[in-house]
Coordinates of C-alpha atoms in Angstrom, one line a residue:
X9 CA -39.0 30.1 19.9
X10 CA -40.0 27.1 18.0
X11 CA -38.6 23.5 19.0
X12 CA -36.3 22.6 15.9
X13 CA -35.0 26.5 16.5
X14 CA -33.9 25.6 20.4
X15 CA -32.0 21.8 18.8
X16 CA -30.2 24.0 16.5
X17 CA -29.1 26.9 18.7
X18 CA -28.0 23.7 21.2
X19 CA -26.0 22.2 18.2
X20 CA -24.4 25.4 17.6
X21 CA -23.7 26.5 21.3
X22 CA -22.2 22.6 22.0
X23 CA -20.2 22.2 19.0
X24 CA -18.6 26.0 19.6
X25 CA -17.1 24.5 23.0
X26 CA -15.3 21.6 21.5
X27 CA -11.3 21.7 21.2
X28 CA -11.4 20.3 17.8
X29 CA -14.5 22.3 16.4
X30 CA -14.2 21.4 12.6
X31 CA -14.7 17.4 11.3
X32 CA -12.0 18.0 9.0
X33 CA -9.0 19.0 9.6
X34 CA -5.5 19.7 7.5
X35 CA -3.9 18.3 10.5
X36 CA -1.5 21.8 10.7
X37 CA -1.7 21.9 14.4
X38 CA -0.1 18.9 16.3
X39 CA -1.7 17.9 19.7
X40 CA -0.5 19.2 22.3
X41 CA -2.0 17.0 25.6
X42 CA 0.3 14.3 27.4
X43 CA -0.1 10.8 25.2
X44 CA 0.6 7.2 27.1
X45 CA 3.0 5.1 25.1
X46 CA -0.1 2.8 24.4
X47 CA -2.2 5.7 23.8
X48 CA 0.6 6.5 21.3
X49 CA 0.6 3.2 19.3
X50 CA -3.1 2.4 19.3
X51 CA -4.0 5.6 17.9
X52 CA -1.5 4.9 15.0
X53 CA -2.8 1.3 14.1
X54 CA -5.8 2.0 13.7
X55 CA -5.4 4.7 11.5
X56 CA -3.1 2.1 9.6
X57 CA -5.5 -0.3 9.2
X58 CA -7.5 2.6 7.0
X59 CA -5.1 3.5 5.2
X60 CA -3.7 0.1 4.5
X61 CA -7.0 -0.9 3.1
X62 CA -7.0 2.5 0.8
X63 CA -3.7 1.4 -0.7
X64 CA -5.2 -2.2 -1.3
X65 CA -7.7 -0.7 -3.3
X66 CA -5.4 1.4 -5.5
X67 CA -3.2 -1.9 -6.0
X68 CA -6.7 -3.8 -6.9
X69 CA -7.6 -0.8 -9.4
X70 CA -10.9 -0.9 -7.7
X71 CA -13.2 2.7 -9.2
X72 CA -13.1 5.4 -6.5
X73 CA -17.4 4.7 -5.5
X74 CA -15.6 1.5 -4.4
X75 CA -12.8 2.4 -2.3
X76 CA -14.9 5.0 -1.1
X77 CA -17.5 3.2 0.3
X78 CA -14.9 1.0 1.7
X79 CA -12.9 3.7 3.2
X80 CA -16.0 5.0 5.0
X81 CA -16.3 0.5 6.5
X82 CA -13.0 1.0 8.0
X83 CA -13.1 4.4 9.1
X84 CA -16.5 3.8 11.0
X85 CA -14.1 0.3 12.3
X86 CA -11.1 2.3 13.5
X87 CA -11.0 5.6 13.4
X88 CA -15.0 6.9 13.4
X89 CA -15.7 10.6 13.2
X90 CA -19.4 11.6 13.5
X91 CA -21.1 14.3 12.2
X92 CA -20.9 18.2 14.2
X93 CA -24.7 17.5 14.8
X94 CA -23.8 14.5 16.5
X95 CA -24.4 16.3 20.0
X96 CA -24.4 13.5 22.2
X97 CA -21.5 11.5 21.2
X98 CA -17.6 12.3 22.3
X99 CA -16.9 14.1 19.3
X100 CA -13.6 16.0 21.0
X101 CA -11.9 12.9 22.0
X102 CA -12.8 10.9 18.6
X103 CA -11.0 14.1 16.8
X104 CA -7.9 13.7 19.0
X105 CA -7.5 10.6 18.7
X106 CA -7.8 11.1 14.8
X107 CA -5.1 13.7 15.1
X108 CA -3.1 12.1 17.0
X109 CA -2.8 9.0 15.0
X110 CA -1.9 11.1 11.8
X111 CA 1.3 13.0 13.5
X112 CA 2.4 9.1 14.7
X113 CA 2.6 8.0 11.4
X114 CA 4.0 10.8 10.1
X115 CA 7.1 10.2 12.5
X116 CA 6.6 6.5 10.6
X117 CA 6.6 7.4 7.3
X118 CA 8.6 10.2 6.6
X119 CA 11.9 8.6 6.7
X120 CA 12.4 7.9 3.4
X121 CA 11.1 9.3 0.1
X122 CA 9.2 6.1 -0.9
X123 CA 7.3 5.7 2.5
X124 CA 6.6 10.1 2.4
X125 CA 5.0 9.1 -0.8
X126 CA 3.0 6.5 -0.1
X127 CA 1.4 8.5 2.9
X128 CA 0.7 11.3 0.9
X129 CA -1.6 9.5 -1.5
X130 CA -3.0 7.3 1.0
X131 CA -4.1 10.3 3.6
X132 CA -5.2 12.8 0.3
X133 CA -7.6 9.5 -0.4
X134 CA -8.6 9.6 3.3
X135 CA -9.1 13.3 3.5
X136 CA -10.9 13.6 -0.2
X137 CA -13.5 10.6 1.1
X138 CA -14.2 12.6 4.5
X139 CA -14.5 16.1 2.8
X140 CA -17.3 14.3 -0.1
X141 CA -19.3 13.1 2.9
X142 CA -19.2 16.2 4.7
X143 CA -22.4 18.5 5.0
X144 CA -22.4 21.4 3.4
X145 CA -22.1 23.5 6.9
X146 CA -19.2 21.6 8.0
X147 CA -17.3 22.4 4.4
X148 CA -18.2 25.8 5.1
X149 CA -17.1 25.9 8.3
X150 CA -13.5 24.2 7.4
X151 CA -13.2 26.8 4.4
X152 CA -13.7 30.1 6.7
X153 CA -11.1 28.6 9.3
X154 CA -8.4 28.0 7.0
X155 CA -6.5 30.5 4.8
X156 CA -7.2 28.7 1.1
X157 CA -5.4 32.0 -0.6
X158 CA -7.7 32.4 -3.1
X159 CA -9.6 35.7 -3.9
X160 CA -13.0 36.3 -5.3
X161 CA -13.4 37.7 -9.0
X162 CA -14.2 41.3 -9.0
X163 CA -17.0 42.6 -11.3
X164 CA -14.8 44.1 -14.1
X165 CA -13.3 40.5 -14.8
X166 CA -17.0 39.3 -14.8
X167 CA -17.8 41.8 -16.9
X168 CA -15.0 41.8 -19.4
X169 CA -15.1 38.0 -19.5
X170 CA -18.6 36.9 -19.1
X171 CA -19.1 34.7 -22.1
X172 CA -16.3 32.4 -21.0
X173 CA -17.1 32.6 -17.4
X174 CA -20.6 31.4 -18.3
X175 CA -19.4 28.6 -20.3
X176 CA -17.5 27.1 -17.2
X177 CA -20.5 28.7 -14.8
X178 CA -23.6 28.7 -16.4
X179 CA -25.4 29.5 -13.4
X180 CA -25.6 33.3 -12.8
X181 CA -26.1 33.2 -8.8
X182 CA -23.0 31.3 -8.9
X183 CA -20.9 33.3 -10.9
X184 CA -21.3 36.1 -8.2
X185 CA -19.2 34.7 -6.0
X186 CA -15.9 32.7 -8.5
X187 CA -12.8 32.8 -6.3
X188 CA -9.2 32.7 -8.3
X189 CA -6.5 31.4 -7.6
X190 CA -3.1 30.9 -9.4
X191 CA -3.7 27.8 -12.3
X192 CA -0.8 25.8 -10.9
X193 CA -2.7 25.0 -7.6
X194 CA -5.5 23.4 -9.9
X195 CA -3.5 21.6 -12.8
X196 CA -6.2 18.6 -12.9
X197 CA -9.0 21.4 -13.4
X198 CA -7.3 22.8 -16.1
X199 CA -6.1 19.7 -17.4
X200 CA -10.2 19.0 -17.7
X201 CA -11.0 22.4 -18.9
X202 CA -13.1 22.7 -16.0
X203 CA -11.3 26.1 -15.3
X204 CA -11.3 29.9 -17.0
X205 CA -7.6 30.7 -17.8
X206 CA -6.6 34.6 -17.6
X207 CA -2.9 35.8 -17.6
X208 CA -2.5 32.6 -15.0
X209 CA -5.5 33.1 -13.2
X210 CA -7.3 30.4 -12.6
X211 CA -11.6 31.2 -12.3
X212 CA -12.8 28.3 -10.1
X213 CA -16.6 26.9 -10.1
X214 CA -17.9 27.0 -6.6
X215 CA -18.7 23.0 -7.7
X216 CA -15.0 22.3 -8.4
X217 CA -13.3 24.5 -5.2
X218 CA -13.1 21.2 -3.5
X219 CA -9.9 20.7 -6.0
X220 CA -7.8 23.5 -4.4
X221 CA -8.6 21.7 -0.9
X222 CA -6.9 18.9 -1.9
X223 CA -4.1 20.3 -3.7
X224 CA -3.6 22.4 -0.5
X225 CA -4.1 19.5 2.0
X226 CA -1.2 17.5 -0.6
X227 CA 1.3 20.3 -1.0
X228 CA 1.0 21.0 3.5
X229 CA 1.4 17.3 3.8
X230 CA 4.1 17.0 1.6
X231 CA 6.2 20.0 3.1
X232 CA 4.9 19.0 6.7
X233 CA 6.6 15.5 6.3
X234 CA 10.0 17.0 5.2
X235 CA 10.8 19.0 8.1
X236 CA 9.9 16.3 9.9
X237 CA 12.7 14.2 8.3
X238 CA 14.6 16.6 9.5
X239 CA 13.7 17.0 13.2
X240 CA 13.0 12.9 13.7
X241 CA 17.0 13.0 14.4
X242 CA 16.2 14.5 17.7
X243 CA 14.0 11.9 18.4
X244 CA 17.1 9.1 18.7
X245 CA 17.2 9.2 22.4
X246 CA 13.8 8.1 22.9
X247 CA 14.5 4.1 23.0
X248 CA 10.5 3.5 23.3
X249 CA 9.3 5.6 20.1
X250 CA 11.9 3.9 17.8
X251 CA 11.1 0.0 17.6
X252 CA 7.1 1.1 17.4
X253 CA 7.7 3.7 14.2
X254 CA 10.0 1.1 12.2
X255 CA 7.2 -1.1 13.0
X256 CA 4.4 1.2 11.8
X257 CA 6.5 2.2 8.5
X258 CA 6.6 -1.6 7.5
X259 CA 3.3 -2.2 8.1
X260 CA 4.2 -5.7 9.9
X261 CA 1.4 -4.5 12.6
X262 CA -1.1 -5.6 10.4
X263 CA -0.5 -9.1 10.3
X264 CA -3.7 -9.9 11.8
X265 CA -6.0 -12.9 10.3
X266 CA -3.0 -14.8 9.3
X267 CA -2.7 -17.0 12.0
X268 CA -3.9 -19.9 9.7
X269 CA -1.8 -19.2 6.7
X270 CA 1.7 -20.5 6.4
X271 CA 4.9 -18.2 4.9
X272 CA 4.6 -19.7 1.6
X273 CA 8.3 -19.4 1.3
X274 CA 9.1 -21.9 3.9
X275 CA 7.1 -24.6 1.5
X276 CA 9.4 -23.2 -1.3
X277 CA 12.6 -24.9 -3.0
X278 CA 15.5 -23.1 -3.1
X279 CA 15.0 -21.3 -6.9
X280 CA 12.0 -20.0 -5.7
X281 CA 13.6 -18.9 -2.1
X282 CA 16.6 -17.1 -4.2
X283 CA 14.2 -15.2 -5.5
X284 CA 11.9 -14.3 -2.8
X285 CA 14.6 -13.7 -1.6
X286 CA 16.5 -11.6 -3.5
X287 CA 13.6 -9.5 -4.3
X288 CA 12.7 -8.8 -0.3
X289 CA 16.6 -7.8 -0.5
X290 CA 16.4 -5.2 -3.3
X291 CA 13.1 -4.8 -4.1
X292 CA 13.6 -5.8 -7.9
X293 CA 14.2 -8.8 -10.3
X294 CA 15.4 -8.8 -13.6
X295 CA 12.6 -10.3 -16.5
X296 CA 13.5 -14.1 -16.4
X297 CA 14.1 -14.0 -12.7
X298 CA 10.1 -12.0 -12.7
X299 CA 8.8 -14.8 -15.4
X300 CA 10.3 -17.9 -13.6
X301 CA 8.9 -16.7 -10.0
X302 CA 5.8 -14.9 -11.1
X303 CA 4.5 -18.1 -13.3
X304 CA 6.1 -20.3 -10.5
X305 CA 3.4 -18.4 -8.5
X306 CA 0.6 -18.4 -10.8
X307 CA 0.2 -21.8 -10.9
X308 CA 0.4 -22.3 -6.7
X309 CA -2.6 -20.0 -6.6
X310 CA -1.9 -16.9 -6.8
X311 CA -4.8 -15.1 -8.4
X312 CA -3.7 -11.7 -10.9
X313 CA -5.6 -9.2 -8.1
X314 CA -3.1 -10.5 -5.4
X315 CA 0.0 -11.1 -7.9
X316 CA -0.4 -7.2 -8.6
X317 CA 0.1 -6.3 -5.2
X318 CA 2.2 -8.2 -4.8
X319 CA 4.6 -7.4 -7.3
X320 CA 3.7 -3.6 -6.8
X321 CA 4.9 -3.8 -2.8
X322 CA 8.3 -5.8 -4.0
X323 CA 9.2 -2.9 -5.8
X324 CA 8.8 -0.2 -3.8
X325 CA 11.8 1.8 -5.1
X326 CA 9.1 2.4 -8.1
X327 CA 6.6 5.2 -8.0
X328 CA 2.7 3.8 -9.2
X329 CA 3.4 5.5 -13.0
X330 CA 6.7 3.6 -13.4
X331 CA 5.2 0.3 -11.7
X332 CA 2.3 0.2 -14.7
X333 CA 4.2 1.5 -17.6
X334 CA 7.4 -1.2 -16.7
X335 CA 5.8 -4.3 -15.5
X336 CA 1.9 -4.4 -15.6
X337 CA 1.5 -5.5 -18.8
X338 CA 3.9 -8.2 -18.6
X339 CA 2.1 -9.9 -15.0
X340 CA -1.2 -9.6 -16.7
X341 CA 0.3 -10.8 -20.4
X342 CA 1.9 -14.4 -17.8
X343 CA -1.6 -14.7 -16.5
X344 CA -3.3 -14.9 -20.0
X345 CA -5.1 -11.4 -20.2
X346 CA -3.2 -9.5 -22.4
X347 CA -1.0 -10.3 -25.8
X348 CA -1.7 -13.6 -26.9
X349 CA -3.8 -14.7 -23.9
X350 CA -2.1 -17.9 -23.9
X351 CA -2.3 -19.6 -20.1
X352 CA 1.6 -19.8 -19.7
X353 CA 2.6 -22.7 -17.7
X354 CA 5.2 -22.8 -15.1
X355 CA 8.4 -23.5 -15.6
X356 CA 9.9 -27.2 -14.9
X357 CA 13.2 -27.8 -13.5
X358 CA 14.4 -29.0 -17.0
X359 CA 13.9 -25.3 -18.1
X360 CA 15.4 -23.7 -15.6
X361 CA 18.5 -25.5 -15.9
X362 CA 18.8 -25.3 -19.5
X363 CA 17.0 -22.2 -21.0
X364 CA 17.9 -18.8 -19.9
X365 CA 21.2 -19.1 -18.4
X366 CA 21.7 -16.7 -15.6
X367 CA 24.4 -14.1 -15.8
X368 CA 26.8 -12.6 -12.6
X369 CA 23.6 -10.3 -11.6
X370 CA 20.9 -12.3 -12.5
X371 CA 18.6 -14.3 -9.5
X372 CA 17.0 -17.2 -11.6
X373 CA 17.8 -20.1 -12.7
X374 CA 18.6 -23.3 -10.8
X375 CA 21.0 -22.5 -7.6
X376 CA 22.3 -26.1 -7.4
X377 CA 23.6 -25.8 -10.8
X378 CA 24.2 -21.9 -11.2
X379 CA 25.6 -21.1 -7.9
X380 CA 29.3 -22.0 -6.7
X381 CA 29.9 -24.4 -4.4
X382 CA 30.9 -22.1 -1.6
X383 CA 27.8 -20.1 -1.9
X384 CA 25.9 -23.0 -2.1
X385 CA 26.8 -24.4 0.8
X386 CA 26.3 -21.1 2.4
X387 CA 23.1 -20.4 1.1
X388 CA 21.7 -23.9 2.0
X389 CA 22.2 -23.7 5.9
X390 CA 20.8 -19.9 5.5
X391 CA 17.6 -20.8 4.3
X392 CA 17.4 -24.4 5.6
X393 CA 18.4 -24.7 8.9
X394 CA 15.6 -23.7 10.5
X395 CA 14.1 -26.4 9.1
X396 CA 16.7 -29.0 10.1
X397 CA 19.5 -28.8 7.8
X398 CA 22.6 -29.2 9.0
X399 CA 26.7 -28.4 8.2
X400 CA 26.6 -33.0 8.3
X401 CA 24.5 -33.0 5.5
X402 CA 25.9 -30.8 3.2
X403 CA 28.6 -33.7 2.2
X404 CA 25.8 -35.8 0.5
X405 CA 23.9 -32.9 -1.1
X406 CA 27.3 -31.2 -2.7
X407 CA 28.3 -35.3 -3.9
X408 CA 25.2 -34.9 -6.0
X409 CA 25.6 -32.0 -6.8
X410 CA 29.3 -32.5 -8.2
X411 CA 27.8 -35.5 -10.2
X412 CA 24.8 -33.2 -12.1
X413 CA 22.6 -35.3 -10.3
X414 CA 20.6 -31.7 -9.6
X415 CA 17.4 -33.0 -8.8
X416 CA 18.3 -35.5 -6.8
X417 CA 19.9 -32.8 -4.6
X418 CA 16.8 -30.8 -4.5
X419 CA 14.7 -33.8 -3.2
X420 CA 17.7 -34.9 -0.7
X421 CA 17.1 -31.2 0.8
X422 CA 13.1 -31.9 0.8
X423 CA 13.8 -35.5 2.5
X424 CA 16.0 -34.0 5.4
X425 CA 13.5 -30.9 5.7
X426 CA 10.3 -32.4 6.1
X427 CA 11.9 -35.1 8.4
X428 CA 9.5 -33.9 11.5
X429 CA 7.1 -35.3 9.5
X430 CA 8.0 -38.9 8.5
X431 CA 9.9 -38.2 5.5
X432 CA 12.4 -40.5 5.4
X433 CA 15.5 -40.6 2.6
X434 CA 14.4 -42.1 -0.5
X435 CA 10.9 -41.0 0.2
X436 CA 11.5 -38.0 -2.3
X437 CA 8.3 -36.5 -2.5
X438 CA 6.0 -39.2 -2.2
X439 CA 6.7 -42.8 -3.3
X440 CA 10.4 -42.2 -3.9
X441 CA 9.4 -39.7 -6.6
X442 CA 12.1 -37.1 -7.2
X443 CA 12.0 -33.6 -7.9
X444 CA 11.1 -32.5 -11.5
X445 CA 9.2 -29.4 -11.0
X446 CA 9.3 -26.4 -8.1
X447 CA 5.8 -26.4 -8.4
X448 CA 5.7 -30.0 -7.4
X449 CA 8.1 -29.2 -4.3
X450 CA 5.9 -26.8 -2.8
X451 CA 2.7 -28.5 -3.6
X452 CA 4.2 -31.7 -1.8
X453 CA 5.4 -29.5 1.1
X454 CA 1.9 -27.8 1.6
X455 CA 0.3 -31.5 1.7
X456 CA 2.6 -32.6 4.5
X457 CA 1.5 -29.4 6.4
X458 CA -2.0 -29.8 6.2
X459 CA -1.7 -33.2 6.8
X460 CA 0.4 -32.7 9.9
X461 CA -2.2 -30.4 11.4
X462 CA -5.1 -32.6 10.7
X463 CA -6.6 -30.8 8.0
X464 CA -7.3 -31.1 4.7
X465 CA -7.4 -29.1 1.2
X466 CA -7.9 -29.5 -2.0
X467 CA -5.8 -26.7 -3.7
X468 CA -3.5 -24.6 -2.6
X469 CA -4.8 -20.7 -2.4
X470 CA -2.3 -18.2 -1.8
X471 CA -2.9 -14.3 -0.8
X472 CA -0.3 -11.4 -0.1
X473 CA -0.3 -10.4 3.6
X474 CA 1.9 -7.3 3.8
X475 CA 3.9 -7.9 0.6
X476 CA 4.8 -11.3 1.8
X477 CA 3.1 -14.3 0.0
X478 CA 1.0 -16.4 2.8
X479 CA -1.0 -20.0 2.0
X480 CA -3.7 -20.8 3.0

């Protein structure tokens, strides 16, 4: 027996042992070992981190070579999965921790419609990247261990229909073997006209079979994550699973690498917190409360690739179809690349107090001036008195406020909020200057930061970290 015959009779005899035999896997088969409450969460957050960075991409409209290749960085990072000639590496235990990650999450994400959604897309991705870089062996493999439900043409439909067949096959070893399935598992084939369509049979090019695999891998998923909706009821009793899934499904375990940033919102005035706000709240704003907070943002930093992610996490009550048709257009038309192309400044505070009146359901405008006095005052020691505000200054800031003196108001609430760091009252924002744009606030606030932590910057940049806006 020749020496590359033994290796390959090896291969085959290890790989045949493993518990997980096949690379891929449509994850139809939970696992079914005892998993450690650490084991439990690790497994998940890792797989997170991938598919985090997959729905970055999508959000960044980066081509598919692109996310693909950077898919394959994070998978080698987190959740690696060598090849089945890999002999010598641990390929069992890298496969069940790979399978065990993907039920976690699904206990994460299946909670809500939105969250089911976002999975889906973000594990087809992952699946469809691992399947292309597959061997040909290994597809094979996967294929004959799964029911796909498709059947193979017999010879009177190749006969009957060759001249079509060969237009979508031309090769003639390949149309000896054309398996068929029903056209609605294959609607972005047909859609392509990649397909033969017979009396809703659709005649599949060995080329293009990788199609149904993904379709199937979708729909399982899809169905999989319904039932378990249904079943994560029973779940309630288990106090240690529940505050690690509500974790997982908001994604705040990926917070890592922002140690250095500061929540931009704390360098905010309060316009700009209303809104940020408001839109955590119900993850929408109206179109003046989007202009006056997305320009506002603009101009801190924020460049169009982050803005769009931004924007697209805020409203997540919005599939990705409605997100581009409604609102796209408009954050790319603020940012000068569409329409006119005009670079649209922010807006000062004189604009916001005297264009674009708010109405009763409407976030913008100018809170010292649009809000009542009650709410005000409520609203104030909400968002300010972590930072020092207090019930004895409200007096002061609501005399102002009663005399119009609006900016004034605004810069008495900067004065008393940066007081840890020798603001002092009439200081305004520097050299007694008073408030005339939010822009200016947070610019100001950002300075004092820096400056209080002994370092130094000459522009603000700004970057989304989990759908919240960070500086940096």
């Amino acid at each position: 027996m020749q020496k590359g015959s033994r290796k390959l009779d090896v291969e085959v005899e290890t790989h045949s042992r493993l518990r997980y035999p096949h690379r891929l896997s449509l994850y139809d088969r939970p696992p079914t070992e005892d998993i450690t409450i650490e084991e439990f969460e690790t497994c998940a957050i890792n797989r997170l981190h991938v598919l985090a960075e997959i729905e970055s991409c999508y959000a960044r409209n980066r081509p598919f070579d692109e996310l693909r290749e950077i898919t394959n960085l994070q998978c080698e990072k987190h959740v690696p999965l060598d090849h089945n000639s890999a002999i010598t590496k641990d390929r069992d235990s890298q496969r069940r921790k790979d399978i065990t990650g993907h039920f976690v999450l699904r206990l994460a994400f299946c909670q809500t419609e939105e969250l089911r959604r976002r999975f889906v897309k973000a594990e087809t991705t992952l699946f469809r990247v691992r399947y292309l870089n597959a061997t040909i062996s290994e597809r094979k493999g996967f294929h004959e261990s799964k029911d796909f439900d498709w059947i193979q043409a017999n010879d009177d439909i190749k006969a009957t229909h060759e001249l079509q067949l060969k237009a979508v096959v031309p090769d003639a070893d390949e149309r000896n073997s054309i398996p068929q399935v029903r056209w609605t598992r294959v609607p972005d084939l047909v859609e392509k006209r990649r397909v033969f369509l017979k009396d809703g049979w659709a005649y599949v090019p060995s080329r293009e079979q990788s199609s149904i695999v993904f379709q199937e891998f979708q729909t399982r998923l899809e169905q999989a994550l319904e039932m378990t909706a249904k079943a994560l009821p029973r779940m309630d009793e288990d106090t240690r699973l529940e505050p690690i899934l509500a974790n997982l499904s908001q994604g705040s375990l990926l917070d890592e690498g922002t140690a250095e940033g500061v929540r931009a919102e704390m360098h905010f005035p309060m316009c700009m917190r209303n809104l940020h706000e408001n839109l955590k709240r119900t993850h929408h704003l109206k179109h003046f409360g989007r202009l006056q907070y997305g320009l506002f943002l603009k101009v801190l930093g924020l460049p169009i690739e982050e803005a769009l992610i931004f924007w697209r996490k805020s409203f997540s009550g919005h599939t990705d179809d409605q997100f581009i048709k409604r609102y796209k257009y408009n954050i790319r038309h603020s940012y000068g690349l569409e329409g006119r192309r005009a670079n649209y400044p922010a807006k000062s505070c004189q604009q916001i107090l005297m264009n674009d009146q708010p109405g009763p359901t409407d976030s913008h405008g100018c809170p010292y001036r649009h809000f009542s006095h009650d709410n005000l005052q409520m609203a104030l020691l909400s968002m300010y008195s972590s930072q020092g505000l207090t019930e004895a200054d409200l007096p002061e800031i609501m005399h102002t406020v009663r005399t119009e003196a609006y900016h004034v108001a605004c810069t008495r609430v900067y004065e008393i909020t940066h007081a840890t760091q020798n603001v002092r009252k009439g200081n305004g924002i520097g050299s007694g200057e008073t408030v005339t744009h939010p822009n200016q606030y947070a610019e100001a606030s950002r300075a004092l930061e820096c400056a209080s932590t002994s370092t130094t910057t000459n522009s603000i940049k700004m970057e989304v970290d989990g759908g919240d806006i960070v500086m940096l």
